[in-house]
Amino acid sequence: MIPAEFDYQCPSSVDEAIRMLADAGEDAKVLAGGQSLIPVLRMRLAAPSVLIDLSALTELTGVRDDGDSLLIGAMTTHYEVQRDHLVHEHARLLFAATNTVADPQVRHRGTFGGSLAHADPAGDLLAPVLALDAVMIIAGPNGRREVPAAEFFVDYFTTALAPDELLLDVRVPKCSGWGAHYEKLNRVAQAWSIVAVAAAVQVSGGAITQARVGLTNMGSTPVRARAVEDALVGQPATPEAINAAAERAAEGTSVGDDYKENLARVLCGRALTSAVTA
Amino acid sequence: MTATAEPEVGRARLRKEDARLITGRTTWTDNVQLTGLLHMAVLRSPMAHARIRGIDVTQAVAMPGVLVVLTGEDLAAEQGSLPCAWPITEDMKAPPAPALAVDQVNFAGEAVAVVIADNAYRAVDALAAIDVDYDELPVVLDMNQALAEDADLVHPDLGTNKSATWVFDSADAGSGGDVEQAIADAEVVLERTFRQQRLIPAFMEPRSVVCDPSNDMFTVTSATQIPHILRWMLSAVLGIAEHKIRVIAPDVGGGFGGKLQVTPEEVLCVLAARRMGRPVKWTESRTESMLCAHHGRDQIQKITLSARRDGTVTGLKVELLADMGAYLRLVTPGIPILGAFMYNAIYKFPSYRFVCTNVFTNKVPTDAYRGAGRPEATFAIERMMDELAAELGVDPMKLRQQNWIKHEEFPFTTVAGLTYDSGNYEAATARALELFGYDALRAEQAERRASKDPVQLGIGISTYTEMCGLAPSRILGALRYAAGGWEHASIRMLPTGKVEVITGTSPHGQGHETVWSQIVADRLGVPFEDVEVLHGDTASSHKGMDSYGSRSLAVGGTALVRAADKVLAKARTLAAHMMECDEGDVDFTAGQFSVRGTGTSRALGDVVLAAHVAHDLPDGMEPGMDADATFDPDNFSYPHGTHLCAAEVDTQTGQVKIRSYVAVDDVGTVVNPLIVDGQVHGGIAQGIAQALFEEAVHDEDGTLTTATLADYLVPSAADLPSFTTARTATPATSNPLGVKGVGEAGTIASTPAVVNGIIDAVRHLGVSDIEMPCTPERVWRAVRGSSDGGSTAPEAAGGLGSIDAQGGQS
Ligand SMILES: Cc1cc2nc3c(=O)[nH]c(=O)nc-3n(C[C@H](O)[C@H](O)[C@H](O)COP(=O)(O)OP(=O)(O)OC[C@H]3O[C@@H](n4cnc5c(N)ncnc54)[C@H](O)[C@@H]3O)c2cc1C
């Protein structure tokens, strides 16, 4: 498969990247790990005239401790996220979800920011980011702005990013000591989720004090399962309470597919069960 | 020259070809570079059925680097019609099959124009600039609808969508009784309908062709399984004298039958090279490969089985619809017929009838795919045996034992007219049951049922056999196949004692270079490393019938043994002459000729050199030490075995997990156990893929919606259990090596083992069939449908239940 012709640029700073994007106009595309973009180009589903490669922007890689939050650079690869001790400690849900992304080859090239900017509702990192109330830090010709995850994901493959903007970092509030689990159902190992459920819970004295639940591939964007969260808080961390709450997982979704709704409920129960024991 | 210490045959050698294949440092067709090479890209129809009103190429021709754009009209006078070598009946209907569509396209993906440019990128760029004006025609996709009275027609000129009907009836053939009578007289009759979904061969190396027209020859390098057949057919299709065509199949990366074809692109590359007077290359993209390389399977099987209440089977009736797609390719019509002889499998059915109707639709043509007709047959009969066991309430393995051919009954002539030369179903089954832990798993199954565990356990059985080692030429003739089934080998003893083996088989991943070397090393007493195997080039390997149908070892290996024996016979005569003794007193062991009872000996290498220099040969002996042999088998070979699958079904999500899988195969003598294991592993993986993962899906317009590997789910090692493999061996009596063939056995055996396992896990919930692939959603719906009291699937094949002897529903 052969992509159409394009120019290639490799900026060495964020500012230069923003300038290049502005100069190139609507027809430019940012290249991160290329794991989604390159297939799109090769199948000629898109034919941008310029690719702006972010791989030299080392300031966008890595995970930093920022007080109450972690700052994860957009160019941090899935593999780096998987191995990062800050992520293990303060954002276990992200770790759990990243482990299920594709295969080792893809995880070594694909990036955290690329996944979010690509905004495939079947992508595994969107629901955790939404559930954890992460905030996107975005740069454009008019400076920087912050967009909460709930507003960032707009539609299938569509985000709040303007064509001349870059995703720089993601601020993920710490959930230290929470239990977390990502329960994914897919057909073969390297396939995307049919449905997956991201769950993080804080248990104190046998009771659930906080709960965050996000659904993958249950709509055109990731979905927050608020009904489940509300049903859990204040309940004992028992199978009965968890199963009763999980029954509400599909509430407010609109996929209109009884199989996927069933999966949301079943996987939600399993995700929560694993999370409280994690 | 030293003799090899341990016998080569039976030794688990690593493959000598692997280093170059795995690193890619080899002659994959796309690696071929030639001076002045041009590149071809193919424009494909987005429509499944349309008339071509016009094609405007003016813009495309003006694009940078483009030399010419050719349409079907440009080539109409010279492109001929792609060959079909298997007209299964005298009145079979076959449409003309142009390489480039001329005025009508009949499947989405059919080639409508080609661009020839100075590089591959520019050739693809120009495709978008070609403007084709289509007039849409109604699309025919469903076989049942295609056969309806007022159906739209794929090829209106044929007047029907039915290509042919092929019948075998044991009463007519004299090989058994009348099945209708058996059904009428039966105590139990089961009728089921199974769907063999369409599959895509998905070989790893995409197809690629280079045609070089220089030197007054057409040298065609192609990623093909069949260089010899391709040469013959190119000559027939294009009217180019056969001796002016040389075909090279260099290292080829997989085929699974998918490269057993004479493709439109091969023809187009030759025509383009002839026009341009320069070499032309075409390499497909993965999506092109999925879209227009031939597909496999795609049958609807209606099976009626009659039996006595005590479990004895009395009759089997098979009514098939087989989807040809839009055209008849090389062996398209014959694929379902290869299954005709296998539905009765290892069981002693006294009566049998098989009727196959071949149907045209607006889809990619089907053709050979690993097992070709036999997996379909095996699936149907093994599913039916489980259905009968369930109907009678007996253990499915006991039912099989009751009906199969006992080991002392071989050779056994079946109701389909084949003579199974050897086998021991009892031995393979006993070993499989032991490795599997059958009784313990049955106990766990009962426990899970009792406790209403959300994860249910099922045990799937497949006691299969198959026919391979294609094929006795006279049988092929009787089946109206256009070619023979023999194979050729030659051995050239070089003056230094090294050995060149030339084979007519055409390996594309199987490891013939290793196995052929092992056979020759043993036979001639030369080191394994001293043997070089040449193949896949009609200039060096001038005679052959290529590789498919698990034939290479059983047929080509036998030719090789015979050639080696001819070398030895001549060498023995010369050795006797050299040692001045009677030929009858010469022994040959471990590469040495010796005079019995004396210390006199000559190494084979010395004898070879003496033959080469020819200074002192017996009167009348020709110089040199080479030999040829061509072997035509007089029977097929019949691998068999018992595969057992423990399947866990998550009734809440519908997901199936294979917990354990045991395969005990009897493939006769094993030359290289490592290679046999590799074939079995890959074969099982492919069979499991049909059961659980793969399906070529078309939308209502006839567009293939699974044209990438993200949509067409080929499983990887991560999706499969660790297989337990073992072997029993009853040597074939039909060839001197005693080998049976192993290329397709795993694929043939495994699909029903998996589906039987799934059904067994949920049968108590009222499920008696799930259409393949058994996706989580299908399994969940089947389980839920039945617990709601509804039917399992629209076709609810199992829902017909048993019909009693009077024909009433019971
Ligand atoms: C075989 C395979 C299997 C996969 N399976 C899964 C899976 O199971 N689960 C899953 O979640 N994902 C899966 N993926 C996708 C993978 O996670 C990709 O890494 C991810 O979707 C995109 O990340 P990337 O860095 O490769 O982005 P790219 O492909 O480089 O870019 C993707 C898009 O995001 C834009 N973009 C990238 N970075 C930025 C930025 N900083 N600012 C603004 N825009 C940006 C690009 O312009 C492009 O439009 C799979 C991919 C493959 C090839």
CSV table of N, CA, C and O in Angstrom, one decimal, chain A residues 1-5 43-44 185-192 194 257-259 262-263 266-267 270, chain B residues 120-121 124-125 285-287 650 652-653 655 692-693 708 713-714 718-719 775-777 780-781 784:
chain,number,residue,atom,x,y,z
A,1,MET,N,0.9,-1.2,0.0
A,1,MET,CA,0.0,0.0,0.0
A,1,MET,C,0.9,1.2,0.0
A,1,MET,O,1.8,1.3,0.8
A,2,ILE,N,0.6,2.1,-0.8
A,2,ILE,CA,1.5,3.2,-1.1
A,2,ILE,C,0.7,4.5,-0.8
A,2,ILE,O,-0.3,4.8,-1.5
A,3,PRO,N,1.2,5.4,0.1
A,3,PRO,CA,0.5,6.7,0.4
A,3,PRO,C,0.8,7.6,-0.8
A,3,PRO,O,1.7,7.5,-1.6
A,4,ALA,N,-0.1,8.7,-0.8
A,4,ALA,CA,0.2,9.7,-1.8
A,4,ALA,C,1.4,10.6,-1.3
A,4,ALA,O,1.8,10.5,-0.2
A,5,GLU,N,1.9,11.4,-2.2
A,5,GLU,CA,3.1,12.2,-1.9
A,5,GLU,C,2.8,13.2,-0.8
A,5,GLU,O,1.7,13.8,-0.8
A,43,MET,N,-3.7,3.7,3.1
A,43,MET,CA,-4.9,3.3,2.5
A,43,MET,C,-5.5,4.5,1.7
A,43,MET,O,-6.6,4.3,1.2
A,44,ARG,N,-4.8,5.6,1.7
A,44,ARG,CA,-5.3,6.8,1.0
A,44,ARG,C,-6.6,7.3,1.5
A,44,ARG,O,-7.4,7.8,0.7
A,185,LEU,N,-13.0,-6.7,26.3
A,185,LEU,CA,-13.4,-7.9,25.5
A,185,LEU,C,-13.1,-7.6,24.0
A,185,LEU,O,-13.6,-6.6,23.4
A,186,ASN,N,-12.2,-8.3,23.5
A,186,ASN,CA,-11.9,-8.2,22.0
A,186,ASN,C,-11.8,-9.6,21.4
A,186,ASN,O,-11.8,-10.6,22.2
A,187,ARG,N,-11.7,-9.7,20.1
A,187,ARG,CA,-11.8,-11.0,19.5
A,187,ARG,C,-10.4,-11.7,19.3
A,187,ARG,O,-10.3,-12.9,19.4
A,188,VAL,N,-9.4,-10.9,18.9
A,188,VAL,CA,-8.1,-11.4,18.8
A,188,VAL,C,-7.2,-10.4,19.5
A,188,VAL,O,-7.6,-9.3,19.7
A,189,ALA,N,-6.0,-10.9,19.9
A,189,ALA,CA,-5.1,-10.1,20.8
A,189,ALA,C,-4.9,-8.7,20.3
A,189,ALA,O,-4.9,-7.8,21.1
A,190,GLN,N,-4.6,-8.5,19.0
A,190,GLN,CA,-4.3,-7.2,18.6
A,190,GLN,C,-5.5,-6.4,18.1
A,190,GLN,O,-5.3,-5.3,17.6
A,191,ALA,N,-6.7,-6.9,18.4
A,191,ALA,CA,-7.9,-6.1,17.9
A,191,ALA,C,-8.3,-5.1,19.0
A,191,ALA,O,-8.1,-5.3,20.2
A,192,TRP,N,-9.1,-4.2,18.5
A,192,TRP,CA,-9.7,-3.2,19.4
A,192,TRP,C,-10.8,-3.8,20.2
A,192,TRP,O,-11.3,-4.9,19.9
A,194,ILE,N,-14.4,-4.6,21.7
A,194,ILE,CA,-15.8,-4.5,21.3
A,194,ILE,C,-16.5,-3.6,22.3
A,194,ILE,O,-17.1,-2.7,22.0
A,257,ASP,N,-27.6,-1.4,21.0
A,257,ASP,CA,-27.2,-2.8,20.6
A,257,ASP,C,-27.2,-3.6,21.9
A,257,ASP,O,-26.4,-3.3,22.8
A,258,ASP,N,-28.2,-4.5,22.0
A,258,ASP,CA,-28.4,-5.2,23.3
A,258,ASP,C,-27.1,-6.0,23.7
A,258,ASP,O,-26.9,-6.2,24.9
A,259,TYR,N,-26.4,-6.5,22.7
A,259,TYR,CA,-25.2,-7.3,23.0
A,259,TYR,C,-24.2,-6.4,23.7
A,259,TYR,O,-23.6,-6.7,24.8
A,262,ASN,N,-25.2,-5.4,27.2
A,262,ASN,CA,-24.9,-6.6,28.1
A,262,ASN,C,-23.5,-6.6,28.5
A,262,ASN,O,-23.1,-6.8,29.6
A,263,LEU,N,-22.6,-6.4,27.5
A,263,LEU,CA,-21.2,-6.5,27.8
A,263,LEU,C,-20.8,-5.4,28.7
A,263,LEU,O,-20.0,-5.6,29.7
A,266,VAL,N,-21.8,-6.6,32.2
A,266,VAL,CA,-21.0,-7.8,32.6
A,266,VAL,C,-19.6,-7.4,32.9
A,266,VAL,O,-19.0,-7.7,33.9
A,267,LEU,N,-19.0,-6.6,32.0
A,267,LEU,CA,-17.6,-6.2,32.1
A,267,LEU,C,-17.4,-5.2,33.2
A,267,LEU,O,-16.4,-5.2,33.9
A,270,ARG,N,-17.2,-7.1,36.4
A,270,ARG,CA,-15.9,-7.8,36.5
A,270,ARG,C,-14.8,-6.8,36.8
A,270,ARG,O,-13.9,-7.0,37.6
B,120,ALA,N,6.6,2.5,-8.9
B,120,ALA,CA,5.4,2.0,-8.3
B,120,ALA,C,4.5,3.1,-7.7
B,120,ALA,O,3.2,3.0,-7.8
B,121,TYR,N,5.1,4.1,-7.2
B,121,TYR,CA,4.3,5.2,-6.6
B,121,TYR,C,3.5,5.9,-7.6
B,121,TYR,O,2.3,6.2,-7.5
B,124,VAL,N,0.5,4.0,-8.9
B,124,VAL,CA,-0.7,4.0,-8.1
B,124,VAL,C,-1.3,5.4,-8.1
B,124,VAL,O,-2.6,5.5,-8.1
B,125,ASP,N,-0.5,6.5,-8.1
B,125,ASP,CA,-1.1,7.8,-8.1
B,125,ASP,C,-2.0,8.0,-9.3
B,125,ASP,O,-3.0,8.6,-9.2
B,285,SER,N,-1.1,-4.9,-2.9
B,285,SER,CA,-1.2,-4.4,-1.5
B,285,SER,C,-2.0,-5.5,-0.7
B,285,SER,O,-2.6,-6.4,-1.3
B,286,ARG,N,-1.9,-5.4,0.6
B,286,ARG,CA,-2.7,-6.4,1.4
B,286,ARG,C,-4.2,-6.3,1.1
B,286,ARG,O,-4.8,-7.3,0.9
B,287,THR,N,-4.7,-5.1,0.9
B,287,THR,CA,-6.1,-5.0,0.6
B,287,THR,C,-6.5,-5.6,-0.7
B,287,THR,O,-7.5,-6.3,-0.9
B,650,ASP,N,-17.9,-18.6,27.9
B,650,ASP,CA,-18.4,-17.7,28.9
B,650,ASP,C,-19.8,-17.3,28.5
B,650,ASP,O,-20.0,-16.6,27.5
B,652,GLN,N,-21.9,-15.4,29.7
B,652,GLN,CA,-22.3,-14.0,29.9
B,652,GLN,C,-21.8,-13.1,28.8
B,652,GLN,O,-22.5,-12.1,28.5
B,653,THR,N,-20.7,-13.4,28.2
B,653,THR,CA,-20.1,-12.6,27.1
B,653,THR,C,-20.2,-13.3,25.8
B,653,THR,O,-20.0,-12.7,24.7
B,655,GLN,N,-17.9,-15.3,24.9
B,655,GLN,CA,-16.5,-15.5,24.4
B,655,GLN,C,-16.1,-17.0,24.7
B,655,GLN,O,-16.4,-17.6,25.7
B,692,LEU,N,-13.6,-19.9,14.9
B,692,LEU,CA,-13.8,-18.7,15.8
B,692,LEU,C,-13.7,-17.3,15.2
B,692,LEU,O,-14.3,-16.4,15.7
B,693,PHE,N,-12.8,-17.2,14.2
B,693,PHE,CA,-12.4,-15.8,13.9
B,693,PHE,C,-12.7,-15.3,12.5
B,693,PHE,O,-13.2,-14.2,12.3
B,708,THR,N,-9.1,-5.6,5.2
B,708,THR,CA,-7.8,-5.4,5.9
B,708,THR,C,-7.7,-6.4,7.0
B,708,THR,O,-8.7,-7.0,7.4
B,713,LEU,N,-10.1,-11.2,10.8
B,713,LEU,CA,-9.3,-11.5,12.0
B,713,LEU,C,-8.5,-12.8,11.9
B,713,LEU,O,-9.1,-13.9,12.2
B,714,VAL,N,-7.3,-12.7,11.5
B,714,VAL,CA,-6.4,-13.9,11.5
B,714,VAL,C,-5.8,-14.0,12.9
B,714,VAL,O,-5.1,-13.0,13.4
B,718,ALA,N,-1.0,-15.6,20.3
B,718,ALA,CA,-1.5,-15.1,21.6
B,718,ALA,C,-3.0,-15.5,21.7
B,718,ALA,O,-3.5,-15.5,22.8
B,719,ASP,N,-3.6,-15.9,20.6
B,719,ASP,CA,-5.1,-16.2,20.7
B,719,ASP,C,-5.3,-17.7,20.7
B,719,ASP,O,-6.4,-18.2,20.8
B,775,THR,N,-18.5,-16.2,16.9
B,775,THR,CA,-18.1,-14.9,17.5
B,775,THR,C,-18.7,-14.8,18.9
B,775,THR,O,-19.8,-15.5,19.2
B,776,PRO,N,-18.2,-14.0,19.8
B,776,PRO,CA,-18.8,-13.9,21.1
B,776,PRO,C,-20.3,-13.5,21.0
B,776,PRO,O,-21.1,-14.0,21.7
B,777,GLU,N,-20.6,-12.6,20.0
B,777,GLU,CA,-22.0,-12.2,19.9
B,777,GLU,C,-22.9,-13.3,19.5
B,777,GLU,O,-24.0,-13.5,20.0
B,780,TRP,N,-23.3,-15.7,22.4
B,780,TRP,CA,-24.2,-15.1,23.4
B,780,TRP,C,-25.6,-15.1,23.0
B,780,TRP,O,-26.5,-15.5,23.7
B,781,ARG,N,-25.9,-14.8,21.7
B,781,ARG,CA,-27.3,-14.8,21.2
B,781,ARG,C,-27.8,-16.2,21.2
B,781,ARG,O,-29.0,-16.4,21.5
B,784,ARG,N,-28.6,-17.1,24.8
B,784,ARG,CA,-29.7,-16.3,25.3
B,784,ARG,C,-31.0,-16.6,24.6
B,784,ARG,O,-32.1,-16.8,25.2
